[in-house]
Every structure is written in C-alpha cells, then in structure tokens.
CSV table of C-alpha atoms in Angstrom, one decimal:
chain,number,residue,atom,x,y,z
M,4,MET,CA,1.5,16.3,4.5
M,5,LEU,CA,0.4,12.9,3.5
M,6,VAL,CA,-2.4,12.7,6.0
M,7,ALA,CA,-3.7,15.9,4.4
M,8,LEU,CA,-3.4,14.4,0.9
M,9,HIS,CA,-5.3,11.3,1.8
M,10,LEU,CA,-8.1,13.3,3.5
M,11,ALA,CA,-8.3,15.6,0.5
M,12,VAL,CA,-8.3,12.7,-2.0
M,13,ILE,CA,-11.1,11.0,-0.1
M,14,ALA,CA,-13.1,14.1,0.1
M,15,GLY,CA,-12.6,14.9,-3.6
M,16,LEU,CA,-13.5,11.4,-4.7
M,17,SER,CA,-16.2,10.6,-2.2
M,18,SER,CA,-19.0,11.5,-4.7
M,19,LEU,CA,-17.2,10.8,-8.0
M,20,ALA,CA,-19.7,9.5,-10.5
M,21,HIS,CA,-19.3,5.9,-11.7
M,22,ALA,CA,-17.3,5.8,-14.8
M,23,ILE,CA,-16.2,2.2,-15.2
M,24,PRO,CA,-18.2,-1.1,-16.1
M,25,ALA,CA,15.7,-14.5,14.7
M,26,PRO,CA,15.0,-15.2,18.3
M,27,ASP,CA,12.7,-18.2,19.2
M,28,GLY,CA,9.7,-18.3,16.9
M,29,GLN,CA,11.3,-16.1,14.4
M,30,ALA,CA,11.2,-17.5,10.8
M,31,GLU,CA,10.0,-20.7,9.2
M,32,THR,CA,12.8,-22.8,8.0
M,33,ARG,CA,11.2,-25.0,5.3
M,34,ALA,CA,13.0,-24.5,1.9
M,35,GLU,CA,10.1,-23.6,-0.4
M,36,LEU,CA,11.0,-22.3,-3.8
M,37,ARG,CA,9.2,-19.3,-5.1
M,38,LEU,CA,9.1,-17.9,-8.7
M,39,ILE,CA,10.0,-14.2,-8.9
M,40,LYS,CA,10.3,-11.7,-11.7
M,41,THR,CA,12.5,-8.5,-11.7
M,42,SER,CA,11.2,-7.0,-14.9
M,43,GLU,CA,8.8,-7.6,-17.8
M,44,ALA,CA,11.5,-9.3,-19.8
M,45,ASP,CA,12.6,-11.6,-16.9
M,46,PRO,CA,11.2,-15.1,-17.5
M,47,GLY,CA,11.4,-15.6,-13.7
M,48,VAL,CA,13.8,-17.4,-11.4
M,49,TRP,CA,13.1,-19.9,-8.6
M,50,VAL,CA,14.4,-18.8,-5.2
M,51,THR,CA,14.0,-19.6,-1.5
M,52,GLU,CA,12.1,-17.3,0.8
M,53,GLU,CA,15.4,-16.3,2.4
M,54,GLU,CA,17.0,-15.5,-1.0
M,55,LYS,CA,14.1,-13.2,-1.8
M,56,ILE,CA,15.0,-11.0,1.2
M,57,SER,CA,18.8,-11.3,1.4
M,58,LYS,CA,19.7,-11.4,-2.3
M,59,TYR,CA,17.0,-9.1,-3.7
M,60,ARG,CA,15.1,-6.9,-1.2
M,61,ALA,CA,18.2,-6.1,0.9
M,62,LYS,CA,20.0,-5.1,-2.3
M,63,LYS,CA,17.1,-2.9,-3.4
M,64,ILE,CA,16.3,-5.1,-6.3
M,65,ASN,CA,12.6,-4.9,-6.9
M,66,PHE,CA,10.7,-8.1,-7.7
M,67,ILE,CA,7.2,-9.6,-7.9
M,68,ASP,CA,6.5,-13.1,-6.6
M,69,ILE,CA,4.3,-14.6,-9.3
M,70,THR,CA,4.2,-18.2,-7.9
M,71,ASP,CA,0.4,-18.0,-7.1
M,72,ILE,CA,-0.6,-15.7,-10.0
M,73,LYS,CA,-2.5,-17.9,-12.5
M,74,ASP,CA,-4.7,-15.4,-14.4
M,75,PRO,CA,-3.3,-15.1,-18.0
M,76,GLU,CA,-4.3,-11.5,-18.4
M,77,THR,CA,-2.6,-10.4,-15.2
M,78,LEU,CA,0.5,-12.4,-16.1
M,79,ASN,CA,0.5,-10.8,-19.5
M,80,ARG,CA,0.5,-7.4,-18.0
M,81,LEU,CA,3.4,-8.4,-15.7
M,82,SER,CA,5.4,-9.6,-18.7
M,83,GLY,CA,4.4,-7.2,-21.5
M,84,SER,CA,5.9,-3.9,-22.4
M,85,HIS,CA,4.9,-0.9,-20.3
M,86,ALA,CA,3.2,0.7,-23.3
M,87,ALA,CA,1.2,-2.4,-24.0
M,88,ARG,CA,-0.2,-2.7,-20.6
M,89,ILE,CA,-3.8,-1.4,-20.9
M,90,GLN,CA,-6.3,-1.2,-18.1
M,91,ALA,CA,-9.0,-3.8,-18.4
M,92,ALA,CA,-11.6,-1.5,-17.0
M,93,ALA,CA,-13.0,1.5,-18.9
M,94,ALA,CA,-11.3,4.7,-18.0
M,95,VAL,CA,-12.4,6.7,-15.0
M,96,VAL,CA,-12.9,10.4,-15.7
M,97,TYR,CA,-11.4,12.3,-12.8
M,98,PRO,CA,-12.2,15.8,-11.8
M,99,THR,CA,-10.3,18.6,-13.6
M,100,THR,CA,-10.7,20.9,-10.6
M,101,VAL,CA,-10.5,20.4,-6.9
M,102,SER,CA,-13.8,20.3,-5.0
M,103,HIS,CA,-15.1,19.7,-1.5
M,104,GLN,CA,-12.4,21.9,-0.1
M,105,THR,CA,-14.4,23.2,2.8
M,106,GLN,CA,-15.1,19.6,4.0
M,107,ALA,CA,-11.5,18.5,3.3
M,108,ASN,CA,-10.0,21.5,5.2
M,109,GLY,CA,-12.2,20.6,8.2
M,110,PHE,CA,-10.8,17.1,8.2
M,111,ILE,CA,-7.3,18.3,7.9
M,112,ALA,CA,-7.7,20.7,10.8
M,113,ASN,CA,-8.6,17.7,13.0
M,114,ALA,CA,-5.5,15.7,12.1
M,115,ASN,CA,-2.6,15.6,14.6
M,116,THR,CA,0.7,13.8,15.2
M,117,SER,CA,0.1,12.4,18.7
M,118,GLY,CA,-1.6,9.2,17.5
M,119,PRO,CA,0.8,8.6,14.6
M,120,MET,CA,3.9,9.0,16.9
M,121,SER,CA,2.5,6.5,19.4
M,122,TRP,CA,1.4,4.0,16.8
M,123,LEU,CA,4.8,4.2,15.0
M,124,LYS,CA,6.7,3.5,18.2
M,125,THR,CA,4.6,0.4,18.8
M,126,LEU,CA,5.1,-0.8,15.2
M,127,SER,CA,8.8,-0.3,15.2
M,128,ASP,CA,9.2,-1.9,18.7
M,129,PHE,CA,8.3,-5.3,17.2
M,130,TYR,CA,11.6,-7.1,16.6
M,131,ASN,CA,10.6,-7.2,13.0
M,132,ARG,CA,7.4,-7.5,11.0
M,133,TYR,CA,8.6,-10.1,8.6
M,134,TYR,CA,5.6,-11.8,7.1
M,135,ARG,CA,6.7,-15.4,7.9
M,136,SER,CA,7.8,-14.7,11.5
M,137,SER,CA,5.8,-14.9,14.7
M,138,TYR,CA,6.5,-11.1,15.1
M,139,GLY,CA,4.8,-10.6,11.7
M,140,THR,CA,1.8,-12.4,13.0
M,141,GLN,CA,1.8,-10.4,16.3
M,142,SER,CA,2.1,-7.1,14.5
M,143,SER,CA,-0.9,-8.0,12.3
M,144,THR,CA,-3.0,-8.8,15.3
M,145,TRP,CA,-2.0,-5.5,17.0
M,146,LEU,CA,-2.8,-3.5,13.9
M,147,PHE,CA,-6.1,-5.3,13.4
M,148,ASN,CA,-7.1,-4.4,17.0
M,149,GLN,CA,-5.9,-0.8,16.6
M,150,VAL,CA,-7.9,-0.3,13.4
M,151,LYS,CA,-11.0,-1.7,15.1
M,152,SER,CA,-10.4,0.7,18.0
M,153,ILE,CA,-10.1,3.7,15.7
M,154,ALA,CA,-13.1,2.7,13.6
M,155,ALA,CA,-15.3,2.2,16.7
M,156,SER,CA,-16.2,6.0,16.6
M,157,ASN,CA,-18.4,5.1,13.7
M,158,ALA,CA,-20.5,2.0,14.0
M,159,ALA,CA,-21.0,1.8,10.2
M,160,ILE,CA,-17.3,1.1,9.6
M,161,THR,CA,-16.4,-2.6,9.3
M,162,VAL,CA,-12.9,-4.0,9.9
M,163,SER,CA,-11.9,-7.4,8.6
M,164,GLN,CA,-8.8,-9.6,8.1
M,165,PHE,CA,-7.9,-10.9,4.7
M,166,THR,CA,-6.0,-14.2,5.2
M,167,HIS,CA,-3.2,-15.5,3.1
M,168,SER,CA,-1.2,-18.7,2.8
M,169,TYR,CA,1.2,-17.3,5.4
M,170,ALA,CA,0.3,-16.3,8.9
M,171,GLN,CA,0.1,-12.5,8.6
M,172,PRO,CA,-3.4,-11.4,7.5
M,173,SER,CA,-3.9,-8.1,5.7
M,174,ILE,CA,-6.5,-5.8,7.1
M,175,ILE,CA,-9.4,-3.9,5.4
M,176,ALA,CA,-11.5,-1.1,7.0
M,177,ARG,CA,-14.6,-0.2,5.0
M,178,ILE,CA,-16.7,3.0,5.3
M,179,PRO,CA,-19.9,2.1,3.4
M,180,GLY,CA,-21.3,4.6,0.9
M,181,THR,CA,-24.6,4.8,-1.0
M,182,SER,CA,-22.7,3.5,-4.0
M,183,PRO,CA,-20.7,0.2,-4.2
M,184,ASN,CA,-18.0,2.0,-6.2
M,185,LEU,CA,-14.8,1.9,-4.3
M,186,VAL,CA,-12.2,4.5,-3.5
M,187,ILE,CA,-9.2,2.8,-1.7
M,188,VAL,CA,-6.1,3.9,0.0
M,189,GLY,CA,-3.4,1.4,1.1
M,190,ALA,CA,-0.1,0.8,2.8
M,191,HIS,CA,1.9,-2.3,3.6
M,192,PHE,CA,2.8,-2.9,7.3
M,193,ASP,CA,5.3,-5.7,7.1
M,194,SER,CA,9.1,-5.0,7.3
M,195,THR,CA,12.5,-6.5,6.8
M,196,GLY,CA,15.9,-5.8,8.2
M,197,GLY,CA,17.8,-7.4,5.3
M,198,THR,CA,17.3,-11.1,6.3
M,199,SER,CA,14.4,-13.1,7.7
M,200,THR,CA,15.9,-13.1,11.2
M,201,ALA,CA,17.4,-9.5,11.3
M,202,ARG,CA,16.0,-6.7,13.4
M,203,GLY,CA,13.7,-4.8,11.1
M,204,PRO,CA,11.9,-1.9,12.8
M,205,GLY,CA,10.6,-0.6,9.5
M,206,ALA,CA,9.8,2.8,10.9
M,207,VAL,CA,10.0,4.7,7.5
M,208,ASP,CA,9.4,1.6,5.4
M,209,ASN,CA,6.5,1.4,6.0
M,210,GLY,CA,5.4,2.1,9.5
M,211,SER,CA,5.2,5.8,8.5
M,212,GLY,CA,2.8,5.0,5.7
M,213,VAL,CA,0.6,2.9,8.0
M,214,VAL,CA,0.2,5.6,10.6
M,215,VAL,CA,-0.7,8.2,7.9
M,216,LEU,CA,-3.6,5.9,7.0
M,217,LEU,CA,-4.5,5.3,10.6
M,218,GLU,CA,-4.7,9.0,11.3
M,219,ALA,CA,-6.8,9.7,8.2
M,220,LEU,CA,-9.2,6.9,9.3
M,221,ARG,CA,-9.4,8.3,12.8
M,222,VAL,CA,-10.4,11.7,11.5
M,223,LEU,CA,-13.0,10.3,9.2
M,224,ALA,CA,-14.4,7.9,11.8
M,225,SER,CA,-14.6,10.7,14.4
M,226,ALA,CA,-16.5,12.9,11.9
M,227,ARG,CA,-18.8,9.9,11.1
M,228,PHE,CA,-18.1,10.6,7.5
M,229,ALA,CA,-20.8,9.2,5.2
M,230,PRO,CA,-19.5,9.2,1.6
M,231,LYS,CA,-21.4,8.5,-1.6
M,232,ASN,CA,-18.7,6.1,-2.9
M,233,THR,CA,-17.6,3.3,-0.5
M,234,MET,CA,-14.2,4.0,1.0
M,235,GLU,CA,-11.7,1.3,2.0
M,236,PHE,CA,-8.4,1.4,3.9
M,237,HIS,CA,-6.1,-1.5,3.1
M,238,PHE,CA,-3.2,-2.5,5.3
M,239,TYR,CA,-1.2,-5.1,3.3
M,240,SER,CA,1.1,-7.9,4.6
M,241,GLY,CA,3.9,-9.6,2.7
M,242,GLU,CA,4.9,-6.6,0.5
M,243,GLU,CA,8.6,-7.2,1.2
M,244,GLY,CA,8.2,-10.8,0.0
M,245,GLY,CA,7.1,-9.7,-3.5
M,246,LEU,CA,3.8,-7.8,-3.1
M,247,LEU,CA,2.2,-11.0,-1.7
M,248,GLY,CA,-0.6,-9.5,0.4
M,249,SER,CA,-1.8,-6.9,-2.1
M,250,ALA,CA,-1.6,-9.5,-5.0
M,251,ASP,CA,-4.1,-11.7,-3.1
M,252,VAL,CA,-6.4,-8.9,-2.3
M,253,TRP,CA,-6.5,-7.4,-5.8
M,254,ARG,CA,-6.8,-10.8,-7.4
M,255,SER,CA,-9.8,-11.4,-5.3
M,256,TYR,CA,-11.3,-8.0,-6.2
M,257,ARG,CA,-10.7,-8.7,-9.9
M,258,SER,CA,-12.4,-12.1,-9.6
M,259,ALA,CA,-15.4,-10.6,-7.8
M,260,GLY,CA,-15.8,-7.9,-10.4
M,261,LYS,CA,-15.5,-5.0,-8.0
M,262,SER,CA,-15.8,-1.5,-9.3
M,263,VAL,CA,-12.8,0.5,-8.2
M,264,LEU,CA,-12.6,4.2,-9.0
M,265,ALA,CA,-9.2,4.9,-7.5
M,266,PHE,CA,-6.4,3.3,-5.4
M,267,VAL,CA,-3.7,5.5,-3.9
M,268,ASN,CA,-0.8,3.6,-2.4
M,269,THR,CA,1.5,5.1,0.3
M,270,ASP,CA,4.8,3.5,0.8
M,271,MET,CA,7.1,5.6,3.1
M,272,ALA,CA,6.0,9.0,4.5
M,273,GLY,CA,8.6,9.8,7.2
M,274,TYR,CA,11.8,11.0,5.5
M,275,SER,CA,11.7,14.0,3.2
M,276,PRO,CA,14.8,16.2,2.7
M,277,SER,CA,12.8,18.0,0.0
M,278,GLY,CA,9.8,18.6,2.2
M,279,LYS,CA,7.6,17.7,-0.7
M,280,ILE,CA,5.3,14.8,-1.5
M,281,SER,CA,6.6,12.7,-4.4
M,282,VAL,CA,4.0,11.4,-6.9
M,283,TYR,CA,5.5,8.6,-9.0
M,284,ASN,CA,4.9,8.1,-12.7
M,285,ASP,CA,5.3,4.5,-13.6
M,286,TYR,CA,3.0,1.5,-13.2
M,287,ALA,CA,0.2,3.9,-12.4
M,288,ASP,CA,-2.9,5.3,-14.1
M,289,THR,CA,-2.1,8.6,-15.8
M,290,GLY,CA,-5.5,10.2,-15.1
M,291,LEU,CA,-5.5,9.3,-11.4
M,292,THR,CA,-1.9,10.4,-11.1
M,293,ALA,CA,-2.7,13.8,-12.6
M,294,TYR,CA,-5.7,14.2,-10.2
M,295,VAL,CA,-3.5,13.4,-7.2
M,296,ARG,CA,-1.1,16.1,-8.3
M,297,ARG,CA,-3.9,18.6,-8.5
M,298,ILE,CA,-4.8,17.7,-4.9
M,299,VAL,CA,-1.2,18.1,-3.8
M,300,THR,CA,-0.9,21.4,-5.5
M,301,ALA,CA,-4.2,22.7,-4.0
M,302,TYR,CA,-3.6,21.7,-0.4
M,303,ILE,CA,0.2,21.5,0.0
M,304,GLY,CA,2.0,23.1,-2.9
M,305,SER,CA,4.6,21.8,-5.2
M,306,TRP,CA,5.5,18.2,-5.6
M,307,THR,CA,8.3,16.0,-6.8
M,308,GLN,CA,8.2,13.1,-9.2
M,309,ASP,CA,10.1,10.0,-10.1
M,310,THR,CA,9.8,6.4,-11.4
M,311,CYS,CA,10.3,3.5,-9.0
M,312,GLY,CA,10.6,0.5,-11.4
M,313,TYR,CA,9.1,-2.9,-11.7
M,314,GLY,CA,7.3,-4.2,-8.6
M,315,CYS,CA,8.4,-1.4,-6.3
M,316,SER,CA,5.3,-1.4,-4.2
M,317,ASP,CA,1.6,-2.5,-3.9
M,318,HIS,CA,0.2,-0.2,-6.5
M,319,ALA,CA,1.7,-2.6,-9.0
M,320,SER,CA,-0.7,-5.3,-7.8
M,321,ALA,CA,-3.8,-3.1,-8.4
M,322,TYR,CA,-2.4,-1.9,-11.8
M,323,SER,CA,-1.6,-5.4,-13.0
M,324,ASN,CA,-5.1,-6.5,-12.2
M,325,GLY,CA,-6.6,-3.8,-14.3
M,326,PHE,CA,-7.5,-1.2,-11.6
M,327,PRO,CA,-6.6,2.5,-11.6
M,328,ALA,CA,-3.7,3.1,-9.2
M,329,ALA,CA,-1.4,5.9,-8.1
M,330,TYR,CA,1.7,5.9,-5.9
M,331,VAL,CA,2.7,8.7,-3.4
M,332,CYS,CA,5.6,8.7,-1.0
M,333,ASP,CA,7.9,11.1,0.8
M,334,GLU,CA,10.8,11.6,-1.6
M,335,PRO,CA,12.3,10.7,-5.0
M,336,ASP,CA,14.3,7.5,-5.0
M,337,ALA,CA,17.8,9.2,-5.3
M,338,THR,CA,17.2,11.2,-2.1
M,339,SER,CA,15.1,8.6,-0.2
M,340,ASP,CA,15.9,7.1,3.3
M,341,PRO,CA,19.2,5.2,2.9
M,342,TYR,CA,18.4,3.0,5.9
M,343,ILE,CA,15.3,1.1,4.6
M,344,HIS,CA,15.5,-2.7,4.7
M,345,SER,CA,18.1,-2.6,7.5
M,346,PRO,CA,18.1,-2.7,11.3
M,347,ASN,CA,18.6,1.1,11.3
M,348,ASP,CA,15.2,1.9,9.8
C-alpha cells in the first residue's frame, strides 16, 4: 500500500507549480553528554548516548537531540507552542484533485514484493543498525551500494552520501527535473534493540519503510521517469538517537535556501492490523497532509489518523526547519507493532 502511495504522490507532485520563495566493534564507549528535549516546554536535559537509548527510546519516550542545533529560528520552533510554529516558507498550494492517475497506475502495476522481501532480510540480518556501531556503518555502506544498483537503470539519477559527526552516513538519491523545486520522500534506516549493544533487527522500525522507498525508486528508475520537479529519496541515519541524520540534512537544506514543495516521511510500513495507511496530524503541514489523504483515498481507500507527539520521527526535522512535511505509517500508535525498539522487531 505504501509503495503505491509514494508512487502516486510522486506522480501527482511531479509537475506541481512552484509556490514558495555488542560483539567486538559494537558501540563507542566514550561518555559524551548530549542535550535532548522531550517537549516544547522541556528546557532540555544532558544525557549520555547510552541513556538516550535505554532510558528514553526503549521506553517509547520521544525526544530530539538539539546539541548541534544552533539556528535561533529552528530552536524557537522546537520550543514554542504548536500553534505558534509557523512555516518560514510561503505556503505551497497543493492540488485539490488527484491527477496523473494513468501514469501513477502504470508505476503501481510494476511494483512487487520480491525485492522488498530480500532487502528487508538483509537489513534485519545486521546484528543491529545502531548509528554509533560498526554494524550501523556496515548497514549504511550496504544501503548506499543497493541504492546505486537500483538507480543504475537511469543514468540521470545520482546517489550520494551525506556524512555526519558519527560514522553512519545518510543517503540521498536524486532524480533531476527541469525545475530545481524538490519533492522528497524519506525513511530512516538505523535501528535499536533497546540498548546500544542489543540485537536490533529493526524489521518494522524501520526496515519496512526503507524497502518501500527502495521499491518506489526501482520502479521509477526502470521507467526512466523524467519529472518536472526534482525528486529526492532520503535514507536517514541516527533517527533513534534523536533525529540526528535528518536534522543535519534539513539544516543544510535550510542554509542552502533549497525550495522544497513537499516532504513525505515513512516510518514503519510492515505491521497493520487495520489494513489501512495511517496519516498523522501533528508536526506536519496541514495542506500537504490533506493532499496525501486525497491520494490515499483515490488509490487505496480509507485511512486512519493519529498524533505521534514531539520528535516522533524525521518529519519533525523538516517541519522545524520551515519545510512542508507529512508523515505516513502503517497504523495508529495504540495498535502499532508492540515489538519495536527490541530484539524481537
């Protein structure tokens, strides 16, 4: 379902007019304190890298690591009331109807599950994908090579690594358009099993989201899709450490003054008792969220909704930097996979 959604969103926005100005080598042991926030009102608390995972992430307490965020406007958005957070960019006017359906249906018909099943097995076979572990680095290298292999069907697509202060680069695949305006889909690929040294297969969270993007990219690359707006596929590292990878990427895009029409984040796509895509409401652009729901209704049917709270996934990084973002996943929080952030995921 989520592959279909991404292909439909990409087709629909491809010509949108511009409307905005453990074992050896496992984890590092140095005790470096990091400043994290769990809500707008939280002034922040200094914790170790291990405490971030074992005392917060493993207990499903969302947080954002703000140690390296220096921009006053971004910090203000992360600390102000939800109603007071206003997008820095002028509003994007999204379509009120669904278009490009013939093209999108052609893409969807070419999607299958064989690649995603194989890729997910490889991702979950890593002992974990913790962003400060050797396994995290290895998983990033494997994913980079896999994205390059998939993209090779279209020589116009470029694939690059976005490096961070830790040794797990994020990955960006770019399908150039005739316009520099960007339509972006993203998913984080790191994982945790509840501590820095625990087994963390991260099959649902978020290997499932990663393989959805890989399959959408494969379909578009094979079709040699040539959009008007430039398309990017982002694979973020360090999400479980407080949205680290996406924060670096979106801070860079803000500094560079990039024009982003839409960012759709996928975090978990493999566990859905309801059988419906869930489109979340908070820390997201209302216009883009409404458009995503139109797409879901047109191609898949009914949807569920929920709120996920402060810093729950990488759309918060785009949103806090002033870019229009939406968040889709497989299920509302109350009925979501109970095994995430554990060795059983």
